[in-house]
Amino acid sequence: MAKSSSSSSSSSSSNNNNSNNNNNNIKSEPSPTFVGEVMRSLLHWAALLLLVLLLHLADAWMKYNSYTATSRKRTDLRRKCPNVRAIRNFDLELMMGNWHVVQYYASTEELPEYACMRSNFAFSSEDQHITMNFSYIFAEDPLREKLQGNITWLIPDFGTPGHWMHTEDIYEGIYNTYVLDTDYHNWGLIMHCAEKKKHPRYLSALLLSRESTLGDNVVTFLREKLPRYDIDLSFMFAINQTSCEHLMESSKDDPLAYIVNEQQNAQDTFKVINKPDTN
């Protein structure tokens, strides 16, 4: 009888141990409800972190655009055009032809706006005029519509052929262009300046290249010539010259076009340059 009691006690103890082990196993496995709560909590904190990040990026974007578009103060606004000496020993004929405008500055421009800007210079032996026909697109235009215009100059003194003057009513007769430097075959730098009473001068500069790109060292060399004329180089922008061969032609009047001597007819806008002798 004693052995039976011992066996029963041992069996009871074994059952209790098994019960404890089962209870331990049950406690070590989290319930589906607990897992769901943890996941919801993690997703909640992830969403909060993402929201904070987006707010931070939005704030940085607003500050950047506010700086570039409104808060950025110009240091190059003047009433009078600078005193400029045109390039010496200038060969007008070699300067003519096609150029890419790889960088552009204008005292009225605060953000880069243009792409595919090209220019063609031609000298008319008939009327002694220089004409620049130019084309460009707005950089953000999804249609890539090509706009065109022209400027025509007189050479006031053929002893300094690198100085050109364009008389136009809106500029009250003062509109000078200077060739500042060029090697004729690769690069060039020209500057325009116009004055108007009660308004700041209009000053612009074109950094030219015979090819669509120009070496950084040459660009730096030419840009460094401009600050002496109170040009703020932070507003001189690179002009993208890629994918410019097949642009949509525009029939709109170009707001940048200039017509000399009050010629209003479309057929008078572009001159026949160096018209060949048909005799």
CSV table of C-alpha atoms in Angstrom, one decimal:
chain,number,residue,atom,x,y,z
A,1,MET,CA,0.0,0.0,0.0
A,2,ALA,CA,2.9,2.3,0.7
A,3,LYS,CA,4.3,1.7,-2.7
A,4,SER,CA,1.0,2.5,-4.3
A,5,SER,CA,0.8,5.8,-2.4
A,6,SER,CA,4.3,6.7,-3.6
A,7,SER,CA,3.5,5.9,-7.2
A,8,SER,CA,0.4,8.0,-7.0
A,9,SER,CA,2.3,10.9,-5.5
A,10,SER,CA,5.0,10.6,-8.3
A,11,SER,CA,2.3,10.5,-11.0
A,12,SER,CA,0.7,13.6,-9.5
A,13,SER,CA,4.0,15.4,-9.4
A,14,SER,CA,4.7,14.5,-13.0
A,15,ASN,CA,1.3,15.8,-14.1
A,16,ASN,CA,1.9,19.1,-12.2
A,17,ASN,CA,5.2,19.5,-14.0
A,18,ASN,CA,3.7,18.9,-17.3
A,19,SER,CA,0.9,21.4,-16.5
A,20,ASN,CA,3.5,24.0,-15.5
A,21,ASN,CA,5.5,23.4,-18.7
A,22,ASN,CA,2.3,23.8,-20.8
A,23,ASN,CA,1.5,27.0,-19.0
A,24,ASN,CA,5.0,28.3,-19.6
A,25,ASN,CA,4.7,27.5,-23.3
A,26,ILE,CA,1.4,29.3,-23.5
A,27,LYS,CA,2.9,32.4,-21.8
A,28,SER,CA,5.9,32.6,-24.2
A,29,GLU,CA,3.8,32.9,-27.3
A,30,PRO,CA,2.2,36.4,-27.8
A,31,SER,CA,-1.4,36.4,-28.7
A,32,PRO,CA,-2.5,37.6,-32.2
A,33,THR,CA,-4.2,40.6,-30.5
A,34,PHE,CA,-0.9,41.7,-28.9
A,35,VAL,CA,1.0,41.3,-32.3
A,36,GLY,CA,-1.6,43.4,-34.0
A,37,GLU,CA,-1.3,46.2,-31.4
A,38,VAL,CA,2.5,46.2,-31.8
A,39,MET,CA,2.2,46.5,-35.6
A,40,ARG,CA,-0.3,49.3,-35.4
A,41,SER,CA,1.9,51.1,-33.0
A,42,LEU,CA,4.9,50.7,-35.3
A,43,LEU,CA,2.9,51.9,-38.3
A,44,HIS,CA,1.7,54.8,-36.3
A,45,TRP,CA,5.2,55.9,-35.4
A,46,ALA,CA,6.5,55.3,-38.9
A,47,ALA,CA,3.7,57.5,-40.3
A,48,LEU,CA,4.6,60.2,-37.8
A,49,LEU,CA,8.2,60.1,-38.8
A,50,LEU,CA,7.3,60.2,-42.5
A,51,LEU,CA,5.1,63.2,-41.8
A,52,VAL,CA,7.9,65.0,-39.9
A,53,LEU,CA,10.3,64.3,-42.8
A,54,LEU,CA,7.8,65.6,-45.4
A,55,LEU,CA,7.2,68.8,-43.4
A,56,HIS,CA,10.9,69.3,-43.1
A,57,LEU,CA,11.4,68.9,-46.8
A,58,ALA,CA,8.5,71.2,-47.6
A,59,ASP,CA,9.9,73.8,-45.3
A,60,ALA,CA,13.4,73.6,-46.9
A,61,TRP,CA,11.8,73.8,-50.4
A,62,MET,CA,9.8,76.9,-49.4
A,63,LYS,CA,12.9,78.6,-48.0
A,64,TYR,CA,14.9,77.8,-51.1
A,65,ASN,CA,12.3,79.1,-53.5
A,66,SER,CA,11.7,82.2,-51.3
A,67,TYR,CA,15.4,82.9,-51.4
A,68,THR,CA,15.8,82.5,-55.1
A,69,ALA,CA,12.6,84.1,-56.2
A,70,THR,CA,11.9,86.9,-53.7
A,71,SER,CA,14.5,87.4,-51.0
A,72,ARG,CA,17.6,87.3,-53.2
A,73,LYS,CA,18.8,90.9,-53.5
A,74,ARG,CA,20.6,92.0,-56.6
A,75,THR,CA,23.8,94.0,-56.4
A,76,ASP,CA,24.1,94.9,-60.1
A,77,LEU,CA,21.2,97.3,-60.7
A,78,ARG,CA,22.6,100.7,-61.9
A,79,ARG,CA,21.2,103.6,-63.7
A,80,LYS,CA,24.0,104.2,-66.2
A,81,CYS,CA,25.8,101.8,-68.5
A,82,PRO,CA,29.5,101.1,-67.7
A,83,ASN,CA,32.4,102.5,-69.6
A,84,VAL,CA,33.5,99.8,-71.9
A,85,ARG,CA,36.4,99.4,-74.3
A,86,ALA,CA,35.7,97.0,-77.1
A,87,ILE,CA,38.2,94.4,-78.2
A,88,ARG,CA,41.2,95.8,-80.0
A,89,ASN,CA,42.2,94.7,-83.5
A,90,PHE,CA,38.8,93.2,-84.0
A,91,ASP,CA,38.1,91.3,-87.2
A,92,LEU,CA,34.4,91.7,-87.9
A,93,GLU,CA,34.2,89.2,-90.7
A,94,LEU,CA,35.6,86.4,-88.5
A,95,MET,CA,33.1,87.0,-85.8
A,96,MET,CA,30.1,86.4,-88.1
A,97,GLY,CA,28.3,83.1,-88.4
A,98,ASN,CA,26.6,80.7,-86.1
A,99,TRP,CA,27.1,80.6,-82.3
A,100,HIS,CA,25.7,78.7,-79.3
A,101,VAL,CA,24.8,80.8,-76.3
A,102,VAL,CA,26.2,78.6,-73.5
A,103,GLN,CA,25.7,81.2,-70.7
A,104,TYR,CA,23.4,84.1,-70.5
A,105,TYR,CA,23.1,87.1,-68.1
A,106,ALA,CA,20.4,89.8,-68.0
A,107,SER,CA,19.8,92.4,-65.4
A,108,THR,CA,16.0,91.6,-65.6
A,109,GLU,CA,16.4,87.8,-65.1
A,110,GLU,CA,16.6,86.2,-61.7
A,111,LEU,CA,16.1,82.6,-62.6
A,112,PRO,CA,17.3,80.4,-65.5
A,113,GLU,CA,14.6,80.4,-68.1
A,114,TYR,CA,16.0,79.5,-71.5
A,115,ALA,CA,17.4,76.6,-73.4
A,116,CYS,CA,18.7,75.9,-76.9
A,117,MET,CA,19.7,79.5,-77.4
A,118,ARG,CA,21.5,80.0,-80.7
A,119,SER,CA,22.6,83.1,-82.6
A,120,ASN,CA,23.7,84.0,-86.1
A,121,PHE,CA,25.7,87.2,-86.9
A,122,ALA,CA,25.8,88.6,-90.4
A,123,PHE,CA,27.2,91.8,-91.8
A,124,SER,CA,25.4,93.5,-94.7
A,125,SER,CA,27.7,95.2,-97.1
A,126,GLU,CA,24.7,97.0,-98.6
A,127,ASP,CA,23.7,99.0,-95.5
A,128,GLN,CA,26.6,98.4,-93.2
A,129,HIS,CA,24.4,96.8,-90.6
A,130,ILE,CA,25.1,93.8,-88.3
A,131,THR,CA,22.2,91.6,-87.7
A,132,MET,CA,21.9,88.9,-85.1
A,133,ASN,CA,19.1,86.4,-85.7
A,134,PHE,CA,18.5,84.3,-82.6
A,135,SER,CA,16.3,81.5,-81.4
A,136,TYR,CA,15.6,79.8,-78.0
A,137,ILE,CA,13.0,77.9,-76.1
A,138,PHE,CA,11.7,78.3,-72.6
A,139,ALA,CA,13.5,75.6,-70.5
A,140,GLU,CA,10.2,74.4,-68.8
A,141,ASP,CA,8.1,74.4,-72.0
A,142,PRO,CA,7.0,70.7,-72.5
A,143,LEU,CA,6.3,71.4,-76.2
A,144,ARG,CA,9.8,72.8,-76.7
A,145,GLU,CA,8.5,75.6,-79.0
A,146,LYS,CA,11.2,77.5,-80.7
A,147,LEU,CA,10.9,81.3,-80.6
A,148,GLN,CA,12.9,83.6,-82.8
A,149,GLY,CA,14.0,87.3,-82.9
A,150,ASN,CA,16.6,89.6,-84.2
A,151,ILE,CA,18.7,92.6,-83.3
A,152,THR,CA,20.3,95.0,-85.8
A,153,TRP,CA,23.2,97.4,-85.1
A,154,LEU,CA,25.1,100.1,-86.8
A,155,ILE,CA,28.8,100.5,-86.4
A,156,PRO,CA,29.3,104.2,-85.3
A,157,ASP,CA,33.0,104.2,-85.9
A,158,PHE,CA,34.7,101.6,-88.2
A,159,GLY,CA,37.9,102.4,-86.4
A,160,THR,CA,36.5,100.4,-83.5
A,161,PRO,CA,34.3,97.7,-85.2
A,162,GLY,CA,33.9,95.8,-81.9
A,163,HIS,CA,31.5,98.6,-80.8
A,164,TRP,CA,27.9,98.4,-82.2
A,165,MET,CA,25.0,100.7,-81.6
A,166,HIS,CA,21.3,100.0,-82.0
A,167,THR,CA,19.0,103.0,-81.9
A,168,GLU,CA,15.5,102.3,-80.8
A,169,ASP,CA,12.8,104.5,-79.3
A,170,ILE,CA,12.1,102.3,-76.3
A,171,TYR,CA,15.7,102.7,-75.3
A,172,GLU,CA,15.7,106.5,-76.0
A,173,GLY,CA,18.6,106.2,-78.5
A,174,ILE,CA,21.2,104.6,-76.1
A,175,TYR,CA,21.8,100.9,-76.8
A,176,ASN,CA,25.4,99.8,-77.1
A,177,THR,CA,26.9,96.4,-77.8
A,178,TYR,CA,30.5,95.5,-77.2
A,179,VAL,CA,32.5,92.5,-78.2
A,180,LEU,CA,34.6,92.0,-75.1
A,181,ASP,CA,36.7,89.1,-76.3
A,182,THR,CA,36.8,86.3,-78.8
A,183,ASP,CA,39.2,83.9,-80.5
A,184,TYR,CA,36.7,83.8,-83.4
A,185,HIS,CA,36.9,80.0,-83.9
A,186,ASN,CA,35.8,78.7,-80.5
A,187,TRP,CA,34.5,81.3,-78.1
A,188,GLY,CA,33.3,84.8,-77.7
A,189,LEU,CA,31.8,87.2,-75.2
A,190,ILE,CA,29.6,90.1,-76.0
A,191,MET,CA,27.7,92.6,-73.7
A,192,HIS,CA,24.7,94.8,-74.4
A,193,CYS,CA,23.7,97.8,-72.4
A,194,ALA,CA,20.7,100.2,-72.7
A,195,GLU,CA,19.6,103.2,-70.7
A,196,LYS,CA,16.2,104.6,-70.1
A,197,LYS,CA,15.3,107.6,-67.9
A,198,LYS,CA,13.9,106.8,-64.4
A,199,HIS,CA,14.7,103.1,-64.8
A,200,PRO,CA,17.7,101.0,-64.1
A,201,ARG,CA,19.9,100.2,-67.1
A,202,TYR,CA,19.2,97.0,-69.1
A,203,LEU,CA,22.4,95.0,-69.2
A,204,SER,CA,23.0,91.6,-70.7
A,205,ALA,CA,25.9,89.4,-71.7
A,206,LEU,CA,26.2,86.4,-74.0
A,207,LEU,CA,28.9,83.8,-73.6
A,208,LEU,CA,29.3,82.2,-77.0
A,209,SER,CA,30.7,79.0,-78.3
A,210,ARG,CA,30.9,77.6,-81.9
A,211,GLU,CA,30.1,74.2,-80.4
A,212,SER,CA,27.3,73.2,-78.0
A,213,THR,CA,29.7,73.0,-75.1
A,214,LEU,CA,32.7,74.9,-73.9
A,215,GLY,CA,35.5,73.9,-71.6
A,216,ASP,CA,35.2,74.9,-67.9
A,217,ASN,CA,38.5,76.7,-68.0
A,218,VAL,CA,37.4,78.9,-70.9
A,219,VAL,CA,34.0,79.6,-69.3
A,220,THR,CA,35.8,80.7,-66.1
A,221,PHE,CA,38.2,82.9,-68.0
A,222,LEU,CA,35.4,84.7,-69.8
A,223,ARG,CA,33.1,85.0,-66.8
A,224,GLU,CA,35.9,86.7,-64.8
A,225,LYS,CA,35.8,89.6,-67.3
A,226,LEU,CA,32.3,90.6,-66.3
A,227,PRO,CA,32.3,91.7,-62.6
A,228,ARG,CA,34.2,94.9,-63.5
A,229,TYR,CA,31.0,96.0,-65.3
A,230,ASP,CA,29.0,95.4,-62.1
A,231,ILE,CA,27.6,92.1,-63.3
A,232,ASP,CA,26.6,89.7,-60.5
A,233,LEU,CA,27.8,86.3,-61.8
A,234,SER,CA,25.3,84.5,-59.6
A,235,PHE,CA,22.7,85.6,-62.1
A,236,MET,CA,24.6,84.4,-65.1
A,237,PHE,CA,23.0,81.1,-66.0
A,238,ALA,CA,24.1,78.1,-68.1
A,239,ILE,CA,22.0,77.5,-71.2
A,240,ASN,CA,21.2,73.8,-71.9
A,241,GLN,CA,22.1,73.0,-75.5
A,242,THR,CA,21.0,69.3,-75.6
A,243,SER,CA,18.2,67.9,-77.8
A,244,CYS,CA,17.9,71.2,-79.7
A,245,GLU,CA,17.8,69.9,-83.3
A,246,HIS,CA,14.1,69.2,-83.8
A,247,LEU,CA,12.1,71.9,-82.1
A,248,MET,CA,8.5,72.9,-82.8
A,249,GLU,CA,8.4,76.1,-84.9
A,250,SER,CA,6.4,79.0,-83.5
A,251,SER,CA,4.3,81.5,-85.4
A,252,LYS,CA,4.0,83.8,-82.4
A,253,ASP,CA,5.5,87.2,-82.3
A,254,ASP,CA,8.6,87.0,-80.1
A,255,PRO,CA,8.7,89.5,-77.2
A,256,LEU,CA,12.5,89.5,-77.4
A,257,ALA,CA,12.6,90.5,-81.1
A,258,TYR,CA,13.8,94.0,-82.0
A,259,ILE,CA,12.9,95.8,-85.3
A,260,VAL,CA,15.2,98.5,-86.5
A,261,ASN,CA,14.1,101.9,-87.9
A,262,GLU,CA,10.4,101.2,-87.0
A,263,GLN,CA,10.0,98.7,-89.7
A,264,GLN,CA,6.7,97.0,-88.9
A,265,ASN,CA,6.2,94.6,-91.8
A,266,ALA,CA,7.1,91.0,-91.2
A,267,GLN,CA,9.1,90.8,-94.4
A,268,ASP,CA,11.3,93.6,-93.2
A,269,THR,CA,12.2,92.0,-90.0
A,270,PHE,CA,14.9,89.8,-91.4
A,271,LYS,CA,17.3,91.4,-93.8
A,272,VAL,CA,18.8,89.7,-96.9
A,273,ILE,CA,22.4,89.5,-95.8
A,274,ASN,CA,25.2,89.8,-98.4
A,275,LYS,CA,22.8,89.3,-101.2
A,276,PRO,CA,24.7,87.6,-104.1
A,277,ASP,CA,25.1,89.4,-107.4
A,278,THR,CA,22.8,87.8,-109.9
A,279,ASN,CA,24.3,89.6,-112.9
